[in-house]
Short mmCIF file of C-alpha atoms and ligand atoms in Angstrom, two decimals:
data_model
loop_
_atom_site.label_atom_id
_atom_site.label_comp_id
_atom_site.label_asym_id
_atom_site.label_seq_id
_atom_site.Cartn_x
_atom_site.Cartn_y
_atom_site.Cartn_z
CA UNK A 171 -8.80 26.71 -1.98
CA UNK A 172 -6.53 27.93 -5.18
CA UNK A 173 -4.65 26.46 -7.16
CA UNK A 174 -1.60 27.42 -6.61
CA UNK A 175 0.94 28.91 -9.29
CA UNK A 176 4.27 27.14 -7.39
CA UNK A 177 5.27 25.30 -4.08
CA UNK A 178 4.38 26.72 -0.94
CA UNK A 179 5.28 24.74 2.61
CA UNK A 180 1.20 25.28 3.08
CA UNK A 181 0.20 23.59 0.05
CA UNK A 182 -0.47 19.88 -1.07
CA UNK A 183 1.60 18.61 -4.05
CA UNK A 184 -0.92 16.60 -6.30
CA UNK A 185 1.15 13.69 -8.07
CA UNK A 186 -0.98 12.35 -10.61
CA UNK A 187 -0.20 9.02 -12.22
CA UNK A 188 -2.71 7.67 -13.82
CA UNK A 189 -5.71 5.38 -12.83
CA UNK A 190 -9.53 5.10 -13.57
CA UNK A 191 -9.84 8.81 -12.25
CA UNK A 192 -7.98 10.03 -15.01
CA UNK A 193 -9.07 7.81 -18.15
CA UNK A 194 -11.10 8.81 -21.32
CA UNK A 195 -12.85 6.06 -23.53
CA UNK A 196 -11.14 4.60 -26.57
CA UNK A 197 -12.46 2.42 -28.79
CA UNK A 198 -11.01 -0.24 -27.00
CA UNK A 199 -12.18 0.62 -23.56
CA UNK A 200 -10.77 3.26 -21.15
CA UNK A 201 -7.28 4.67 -21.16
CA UNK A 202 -5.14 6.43 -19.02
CA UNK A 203 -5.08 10.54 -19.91
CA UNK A 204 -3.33 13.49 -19.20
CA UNK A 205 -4.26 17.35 -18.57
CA UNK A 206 -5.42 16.05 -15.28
CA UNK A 207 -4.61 19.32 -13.67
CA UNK A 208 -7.08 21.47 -15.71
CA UNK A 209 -9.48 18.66 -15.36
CA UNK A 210 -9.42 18.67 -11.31
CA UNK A 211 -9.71 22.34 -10.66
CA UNK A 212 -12.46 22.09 -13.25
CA UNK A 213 -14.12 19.58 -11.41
CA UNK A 214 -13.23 20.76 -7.92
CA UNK A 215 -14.81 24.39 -8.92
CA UNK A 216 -18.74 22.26 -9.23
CA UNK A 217 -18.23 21.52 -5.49
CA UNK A 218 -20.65 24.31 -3.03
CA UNK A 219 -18.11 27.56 -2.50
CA UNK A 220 -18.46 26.93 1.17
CA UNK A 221 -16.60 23.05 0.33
CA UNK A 222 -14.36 24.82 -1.67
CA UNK A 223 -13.21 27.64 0.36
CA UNK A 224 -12.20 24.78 2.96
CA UNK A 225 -9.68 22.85 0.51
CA UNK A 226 -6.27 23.85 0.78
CA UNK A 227 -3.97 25.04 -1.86
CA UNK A 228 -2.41 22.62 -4.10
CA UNK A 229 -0.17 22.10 -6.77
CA UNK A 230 -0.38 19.65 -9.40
CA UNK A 231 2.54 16.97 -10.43
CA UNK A 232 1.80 15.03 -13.47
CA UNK A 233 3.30 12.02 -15.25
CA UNK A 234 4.46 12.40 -18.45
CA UNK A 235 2.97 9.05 -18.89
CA UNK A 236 0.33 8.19 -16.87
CA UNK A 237 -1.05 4.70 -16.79
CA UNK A 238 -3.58 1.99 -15.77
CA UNK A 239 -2.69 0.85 -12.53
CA UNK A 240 -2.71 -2.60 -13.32
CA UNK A 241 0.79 -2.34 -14.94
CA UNK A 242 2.50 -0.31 -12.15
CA UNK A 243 5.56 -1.94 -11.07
CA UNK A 244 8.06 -1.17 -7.80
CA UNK A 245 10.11 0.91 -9.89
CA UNK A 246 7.34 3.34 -10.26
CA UNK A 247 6.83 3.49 -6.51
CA UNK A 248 10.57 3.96 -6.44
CA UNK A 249 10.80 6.82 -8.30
CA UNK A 250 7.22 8.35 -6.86
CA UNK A 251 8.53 7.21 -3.34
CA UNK A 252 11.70 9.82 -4.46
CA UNK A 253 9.66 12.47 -5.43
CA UNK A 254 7.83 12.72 -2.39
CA UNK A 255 11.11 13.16 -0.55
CA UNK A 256 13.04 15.78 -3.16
CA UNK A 257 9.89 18.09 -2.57
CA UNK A 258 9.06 16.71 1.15
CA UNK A 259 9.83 20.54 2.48
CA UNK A 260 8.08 22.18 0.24
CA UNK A 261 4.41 21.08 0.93
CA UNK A 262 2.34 20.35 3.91
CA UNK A 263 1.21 16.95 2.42
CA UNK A 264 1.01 14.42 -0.57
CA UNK A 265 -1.61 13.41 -2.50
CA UNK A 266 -0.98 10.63 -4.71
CA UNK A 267 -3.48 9.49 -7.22
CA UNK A 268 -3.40 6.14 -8.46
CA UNK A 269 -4.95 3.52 -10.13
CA UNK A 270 -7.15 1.19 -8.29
CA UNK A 271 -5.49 -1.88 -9.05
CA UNK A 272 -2.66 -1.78 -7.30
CA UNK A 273 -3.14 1.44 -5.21
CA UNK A 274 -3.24 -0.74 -1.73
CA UNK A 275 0.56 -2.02 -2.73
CA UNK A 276 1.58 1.39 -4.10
CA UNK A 277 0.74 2.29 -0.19
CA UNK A 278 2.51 -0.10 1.26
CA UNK A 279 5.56 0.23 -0.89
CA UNK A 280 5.56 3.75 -0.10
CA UNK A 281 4.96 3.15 3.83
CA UNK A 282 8.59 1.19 4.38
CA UNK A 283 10.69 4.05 1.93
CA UNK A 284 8.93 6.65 3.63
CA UNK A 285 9.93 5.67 7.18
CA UNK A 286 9.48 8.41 9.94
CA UNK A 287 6.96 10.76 7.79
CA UNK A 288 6.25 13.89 10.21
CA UNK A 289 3.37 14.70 7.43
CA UNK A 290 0.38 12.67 5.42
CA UNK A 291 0.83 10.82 2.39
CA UNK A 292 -2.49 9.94 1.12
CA UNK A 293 -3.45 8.04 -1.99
CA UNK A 294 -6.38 8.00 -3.52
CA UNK A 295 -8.25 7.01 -6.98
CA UNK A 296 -11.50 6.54 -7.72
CA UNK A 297 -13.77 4.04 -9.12
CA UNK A 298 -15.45 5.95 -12.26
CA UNK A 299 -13.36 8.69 -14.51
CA UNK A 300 -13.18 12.29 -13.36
CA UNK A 301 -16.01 13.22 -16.00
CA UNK A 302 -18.18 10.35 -15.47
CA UNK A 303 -22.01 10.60 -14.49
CA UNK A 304 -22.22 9.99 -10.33
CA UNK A 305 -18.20 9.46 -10.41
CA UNK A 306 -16.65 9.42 -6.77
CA UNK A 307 -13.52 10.84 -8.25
CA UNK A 308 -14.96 14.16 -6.83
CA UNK A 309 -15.26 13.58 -3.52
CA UNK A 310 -12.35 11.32 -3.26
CA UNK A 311 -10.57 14.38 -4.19
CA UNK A 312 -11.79 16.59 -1.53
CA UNK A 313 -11.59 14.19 0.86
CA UNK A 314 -7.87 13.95 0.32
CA UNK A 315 -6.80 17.04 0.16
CA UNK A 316 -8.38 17.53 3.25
CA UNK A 317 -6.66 14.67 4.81
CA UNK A 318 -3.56 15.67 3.00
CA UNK A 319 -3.96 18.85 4.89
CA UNK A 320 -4.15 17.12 8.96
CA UNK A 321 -1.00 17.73 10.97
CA UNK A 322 -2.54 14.79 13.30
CA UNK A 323 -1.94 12.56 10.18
CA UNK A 324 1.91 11.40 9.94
CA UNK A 325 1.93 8.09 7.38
CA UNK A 326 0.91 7.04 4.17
CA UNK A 327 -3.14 6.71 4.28
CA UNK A 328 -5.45 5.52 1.97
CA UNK A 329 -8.47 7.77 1.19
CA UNK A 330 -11.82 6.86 -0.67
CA UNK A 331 -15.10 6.30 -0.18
CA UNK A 332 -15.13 8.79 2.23
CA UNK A 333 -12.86 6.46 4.94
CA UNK A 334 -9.03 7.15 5.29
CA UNK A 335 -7.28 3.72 5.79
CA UNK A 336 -3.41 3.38 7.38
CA UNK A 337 -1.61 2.66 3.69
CA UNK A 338 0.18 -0.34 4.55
CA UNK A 339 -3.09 -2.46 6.04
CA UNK A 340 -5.54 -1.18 3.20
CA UNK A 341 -6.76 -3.88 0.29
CA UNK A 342 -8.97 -3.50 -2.45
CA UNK A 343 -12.06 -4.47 -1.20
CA UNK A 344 -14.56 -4.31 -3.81
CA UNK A 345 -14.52 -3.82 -7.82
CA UNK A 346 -16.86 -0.95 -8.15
CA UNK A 347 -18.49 0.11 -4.84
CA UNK A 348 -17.18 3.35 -3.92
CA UNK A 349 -16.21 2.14 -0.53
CA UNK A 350 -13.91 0.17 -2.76
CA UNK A 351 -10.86 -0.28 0.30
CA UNK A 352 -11.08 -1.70 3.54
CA UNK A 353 -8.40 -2.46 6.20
CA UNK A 354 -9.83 -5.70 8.16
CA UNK A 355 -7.14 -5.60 10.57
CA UNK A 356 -6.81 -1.79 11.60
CA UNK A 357 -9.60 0.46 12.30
CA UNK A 358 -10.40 3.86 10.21
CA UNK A 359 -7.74 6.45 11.01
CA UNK A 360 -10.69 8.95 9.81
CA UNK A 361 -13.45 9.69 7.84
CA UNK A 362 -15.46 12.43 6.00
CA UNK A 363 -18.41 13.63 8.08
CA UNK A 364 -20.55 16.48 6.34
CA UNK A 365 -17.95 16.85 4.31
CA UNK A 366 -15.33 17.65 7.37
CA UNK A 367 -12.35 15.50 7.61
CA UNK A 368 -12.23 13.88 11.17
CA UNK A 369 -9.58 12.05 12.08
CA UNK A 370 -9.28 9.38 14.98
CA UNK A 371 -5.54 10.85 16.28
CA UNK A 372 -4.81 7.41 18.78
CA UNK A 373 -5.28 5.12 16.07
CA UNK A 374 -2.77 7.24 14.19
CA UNK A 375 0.72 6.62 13.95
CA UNK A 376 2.19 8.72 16.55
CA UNK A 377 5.56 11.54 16.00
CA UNK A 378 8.46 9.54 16.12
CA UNK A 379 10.95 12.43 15.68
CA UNK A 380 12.34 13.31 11.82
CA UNK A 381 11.69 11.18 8.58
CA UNK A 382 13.75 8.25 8.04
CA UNK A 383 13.63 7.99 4.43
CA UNK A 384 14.59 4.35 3.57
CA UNK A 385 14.11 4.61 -1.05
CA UNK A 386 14.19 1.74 -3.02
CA UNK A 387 16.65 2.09 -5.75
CA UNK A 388 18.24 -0.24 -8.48
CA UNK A 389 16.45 -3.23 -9.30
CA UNK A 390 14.18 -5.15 -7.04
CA UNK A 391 15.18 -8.36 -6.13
CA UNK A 392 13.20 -11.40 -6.85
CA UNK A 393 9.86 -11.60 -3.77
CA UNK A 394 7.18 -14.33 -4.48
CA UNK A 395 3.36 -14.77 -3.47
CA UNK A 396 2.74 -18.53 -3.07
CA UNK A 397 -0.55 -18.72 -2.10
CA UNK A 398 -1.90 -22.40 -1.32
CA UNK A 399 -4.96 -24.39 -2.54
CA UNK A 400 -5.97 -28.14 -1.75
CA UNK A 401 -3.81 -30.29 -4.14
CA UNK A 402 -0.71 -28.12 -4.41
CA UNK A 403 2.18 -30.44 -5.83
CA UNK A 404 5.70 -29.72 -4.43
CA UNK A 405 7.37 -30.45 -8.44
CA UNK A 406 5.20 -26.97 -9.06
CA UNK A 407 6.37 -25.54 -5.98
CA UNK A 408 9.95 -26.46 -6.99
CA UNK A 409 10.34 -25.30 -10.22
CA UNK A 410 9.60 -21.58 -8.59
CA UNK A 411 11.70 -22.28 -5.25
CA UNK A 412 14.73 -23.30 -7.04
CA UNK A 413 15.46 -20.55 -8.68
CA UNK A 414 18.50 -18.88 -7.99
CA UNK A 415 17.49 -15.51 -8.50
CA UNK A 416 14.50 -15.59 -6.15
CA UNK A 417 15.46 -13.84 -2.71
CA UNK A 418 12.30 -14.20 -0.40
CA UNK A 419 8.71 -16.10 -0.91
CA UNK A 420 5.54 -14.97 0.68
CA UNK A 421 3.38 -18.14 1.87
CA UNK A 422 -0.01 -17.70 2.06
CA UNK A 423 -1.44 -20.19 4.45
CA UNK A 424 -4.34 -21.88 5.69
CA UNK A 425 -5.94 -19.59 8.83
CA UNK A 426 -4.23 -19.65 11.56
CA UNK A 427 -0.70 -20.52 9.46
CA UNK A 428 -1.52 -23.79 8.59
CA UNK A 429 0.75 -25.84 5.45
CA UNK A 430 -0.46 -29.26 4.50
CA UNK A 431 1.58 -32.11 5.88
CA UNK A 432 2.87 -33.16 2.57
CA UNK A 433 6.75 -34.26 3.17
CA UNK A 434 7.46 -33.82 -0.71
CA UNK A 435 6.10 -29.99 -0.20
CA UNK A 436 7.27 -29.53 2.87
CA UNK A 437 10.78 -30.71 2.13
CA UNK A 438 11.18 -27.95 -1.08
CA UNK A 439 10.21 -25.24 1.58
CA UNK A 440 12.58 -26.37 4.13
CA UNK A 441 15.24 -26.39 1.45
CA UNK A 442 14.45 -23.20 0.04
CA UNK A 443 15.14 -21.76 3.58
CA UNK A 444 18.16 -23.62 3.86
CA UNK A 445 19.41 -22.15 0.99
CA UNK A 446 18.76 -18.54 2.65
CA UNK A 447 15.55 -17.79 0.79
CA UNK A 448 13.81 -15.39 3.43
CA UNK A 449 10.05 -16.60 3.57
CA UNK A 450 7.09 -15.45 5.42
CA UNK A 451 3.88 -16.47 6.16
CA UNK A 452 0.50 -14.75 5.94
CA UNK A 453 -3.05 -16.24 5.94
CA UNK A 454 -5.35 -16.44 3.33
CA UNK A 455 -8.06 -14.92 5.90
CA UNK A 456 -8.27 -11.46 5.29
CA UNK A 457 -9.17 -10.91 9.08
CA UNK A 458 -6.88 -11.48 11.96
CA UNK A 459 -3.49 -13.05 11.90
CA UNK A 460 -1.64 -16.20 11.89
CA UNK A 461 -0.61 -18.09 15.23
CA UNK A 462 2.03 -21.08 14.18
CA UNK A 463 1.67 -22.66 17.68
CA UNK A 464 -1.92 -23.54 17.84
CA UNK A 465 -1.67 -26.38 15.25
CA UNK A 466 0.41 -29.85 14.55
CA UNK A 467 0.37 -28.70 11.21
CA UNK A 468 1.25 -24.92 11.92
CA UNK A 469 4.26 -26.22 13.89
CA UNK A 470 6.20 -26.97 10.78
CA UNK A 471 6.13 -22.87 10.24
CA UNK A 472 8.65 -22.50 13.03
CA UNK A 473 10.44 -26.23 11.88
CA UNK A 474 11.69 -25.04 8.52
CA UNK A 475 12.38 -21.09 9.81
CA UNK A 476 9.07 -19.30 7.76
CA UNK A 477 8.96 -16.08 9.78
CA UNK A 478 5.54 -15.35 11.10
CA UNK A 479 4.13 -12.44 8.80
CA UNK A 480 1.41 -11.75 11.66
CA UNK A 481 -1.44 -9.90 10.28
CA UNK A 482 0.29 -8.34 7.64
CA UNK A 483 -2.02 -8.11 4.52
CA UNK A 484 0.37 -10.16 1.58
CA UNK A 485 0.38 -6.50 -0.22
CA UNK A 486 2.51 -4.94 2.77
CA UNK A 487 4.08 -8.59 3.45
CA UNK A 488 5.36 -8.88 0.06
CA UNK A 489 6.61 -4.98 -0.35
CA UNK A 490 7.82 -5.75 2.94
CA UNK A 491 9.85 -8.56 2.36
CA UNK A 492 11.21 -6.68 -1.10
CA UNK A 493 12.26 -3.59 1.09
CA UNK A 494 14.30 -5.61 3.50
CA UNK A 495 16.03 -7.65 0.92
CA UNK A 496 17.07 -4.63 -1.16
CA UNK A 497 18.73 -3.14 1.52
CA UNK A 498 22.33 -4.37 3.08
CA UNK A 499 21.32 -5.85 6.05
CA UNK A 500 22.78 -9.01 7.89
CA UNK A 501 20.32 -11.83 8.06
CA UNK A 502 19.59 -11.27 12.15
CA UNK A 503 18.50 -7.15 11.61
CA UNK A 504 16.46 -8.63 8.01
CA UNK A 505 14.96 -10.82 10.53
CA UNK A 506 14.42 -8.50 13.23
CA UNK A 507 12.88 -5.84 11.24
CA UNK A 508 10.25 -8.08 9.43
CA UNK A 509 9.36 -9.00 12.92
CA UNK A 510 8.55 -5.69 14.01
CA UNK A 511 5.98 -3.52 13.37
CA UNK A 512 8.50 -0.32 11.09
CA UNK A 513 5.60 1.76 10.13
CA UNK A 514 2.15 -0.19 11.66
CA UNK A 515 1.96 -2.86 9.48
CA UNK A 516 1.37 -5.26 11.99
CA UNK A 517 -0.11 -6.19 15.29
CA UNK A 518 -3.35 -6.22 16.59
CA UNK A 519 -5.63 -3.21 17.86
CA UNK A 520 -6.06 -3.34 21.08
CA UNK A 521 -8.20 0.23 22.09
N1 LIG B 770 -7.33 -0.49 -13.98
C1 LIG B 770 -7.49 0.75 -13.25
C2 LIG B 770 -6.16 1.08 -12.62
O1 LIG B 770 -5.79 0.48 -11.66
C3 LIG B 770 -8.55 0.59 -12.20
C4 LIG B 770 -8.85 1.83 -11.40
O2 LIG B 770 -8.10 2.78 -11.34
O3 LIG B 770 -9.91 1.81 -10.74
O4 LIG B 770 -5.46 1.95 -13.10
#
């Protein structure tokens, strides 16, 4: 492994943008940094020489203005999302480091721009600063640029803790074990074994022929997360539904896609679709998907039109639904597409 000096179509571009694995203490707690570049080869040259002969080359993009995750907003993912596809011929693979926070929706949002990838996207952070005693921002490293560096690998993955996740079906998991993602409803694509990336090719997305690049640009429109708890009044819901700049709504449901049978509630939703607000339901179990048939009270799903979000996580449901609504598309395709599985968002895993 080098780094190297400018692009070469066997390297990895690095895009660094901010994130845990980047920050230095303040005074008031730990802030993003720059210099990451010098900081990861640095870091990178600790690892055994027989580790790092095996990395591939990289080169390193950073942010002017790197930040803490927690502030990232689809813009960002926008313009990173564009980035990736101005350089897409010049590298072998991406490896985007990002905050924690919001690194599962970063994936997701860059899954449905970056339709039809024919190399890996992987993003990865860590849980403890670059210089930190026992940080895993080392190994996450290596283990992405040696996932960033698998022709068998042809989406946008999530790497850390050793396990490479599909992008769009990865959550945060956990605050600050280093396993810190998980994908309940899609198995590892790969992991690190003795320090050798392995990667499980038929749970992969398979070549589907050139990219379809699909970028966000301009402003998003208006997506919601409404998830439910016991007690929910419809007024509340209202005064969120009836706003004329909101475009689609994300329901978060009771298992299986159940709603309570509140008429009041019930009757804001139903209007809200009426009015062509594009909403689509999730559950609030974090394994396995909904099924609007199997209850009375799951029936009124299909009654007032909420599209059946399947097992989509609410990260990729939401970016999802934010996609589709930023692009032209008549209300059947907008339909169609959420429906169907663009990049292996959804479905079950059947071996
Ligand atoms: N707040 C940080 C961020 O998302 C957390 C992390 O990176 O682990 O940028």
């Amino acid at each position: 492994m080098s780094v190297a000096t400018r692009d070469s179509p066997s390297s990895i571009l690095v895009i660094y943008t901010g994130g845990t694995i980047g920050m230095r203490n303040s005074d008031r707690g730990l802030v993003a940094a720059g210099d990451f570049g010098t900081r990861m080869a640095a870091a990178l040259s600790a690892l055994p020489p027989g580790r790092r002969s095996e990395l591939p080359d990289y080169v390193v993009w950073e942010s002017p203005a790197p930040i803490d995750s927690s502030s990232a907003t689809p813009e960002d993912w926008a313009t990173l999302a564009a980035l990736i596809a101005e350089r897409y011929q010049d590298h072998a693979g991406f490896v985007v480091i990002h905050g924690t926070d919001t690194l599962a929706w970063c994936a997701s949002s860059l899954a449905f721009q970056l339709q039809g990838l024919t190399k890996p996207v992987i993003v990865t952070g860590s849980q403890k600063p670059l210089e930190s005693d026992d940080s895993d921002a080392i190994t996450n490293l290596e283990a992405s640029l040696a996932f960033a560096a698998q022709t068998a690998v042809r989406e946008v993955c999530v790497s850390f803790g050793g396990h490479l996740l599909r992008g769009c079906r990865a959550r945060k998991w956990y605050t600050q074990d280093a396993l810190g993602f998980e994908s309940p409803n899609w198995p590892l694509l790969g992991e690190m074994v003795d320090h050798c990336p392995i990667i499980y090719t038929p749970r992969c997305w398979p070549a589907r022929g050139a990219p379809r690049f699909e970028l966000d640009s301009g402003r998003p429109p208006v997506v919601i997360r409404l998830a439910l708890w016991p007690g929910i009044r419809a007024q509340d819901v209202a005064r969120w539904l009836e706003d004329d700049s909101l475009r689609g709504v994300v329901i978060e449901c009771w298992g299986s896609g159940n709603l309570p049978e509140d008429d009041a509630l019930l009757g804001v939703l139903a209007r809200a679709s009426a009015e062509g607000k594009v909403m689509v339901a999730v559950s609030q179990c974090p394994v396995g998907g909904i099924n609007p048939g199997a209850y009375a009270t799951g029936q009124t799903l299909k009654e007032i039109d909420i599209l059946s979000g399947d097992d989509m996580t609410p990260e990729a449901a939401h970016s999802k639904l934010t996609h589709l609504l930023g692009r032209d598309l008549s209300r059947e395709d907008l339909r169609h597409r959420l429906l169907t599985s663009l990049v292996g968002e959804r479905g079950f895993f059947t071996p």
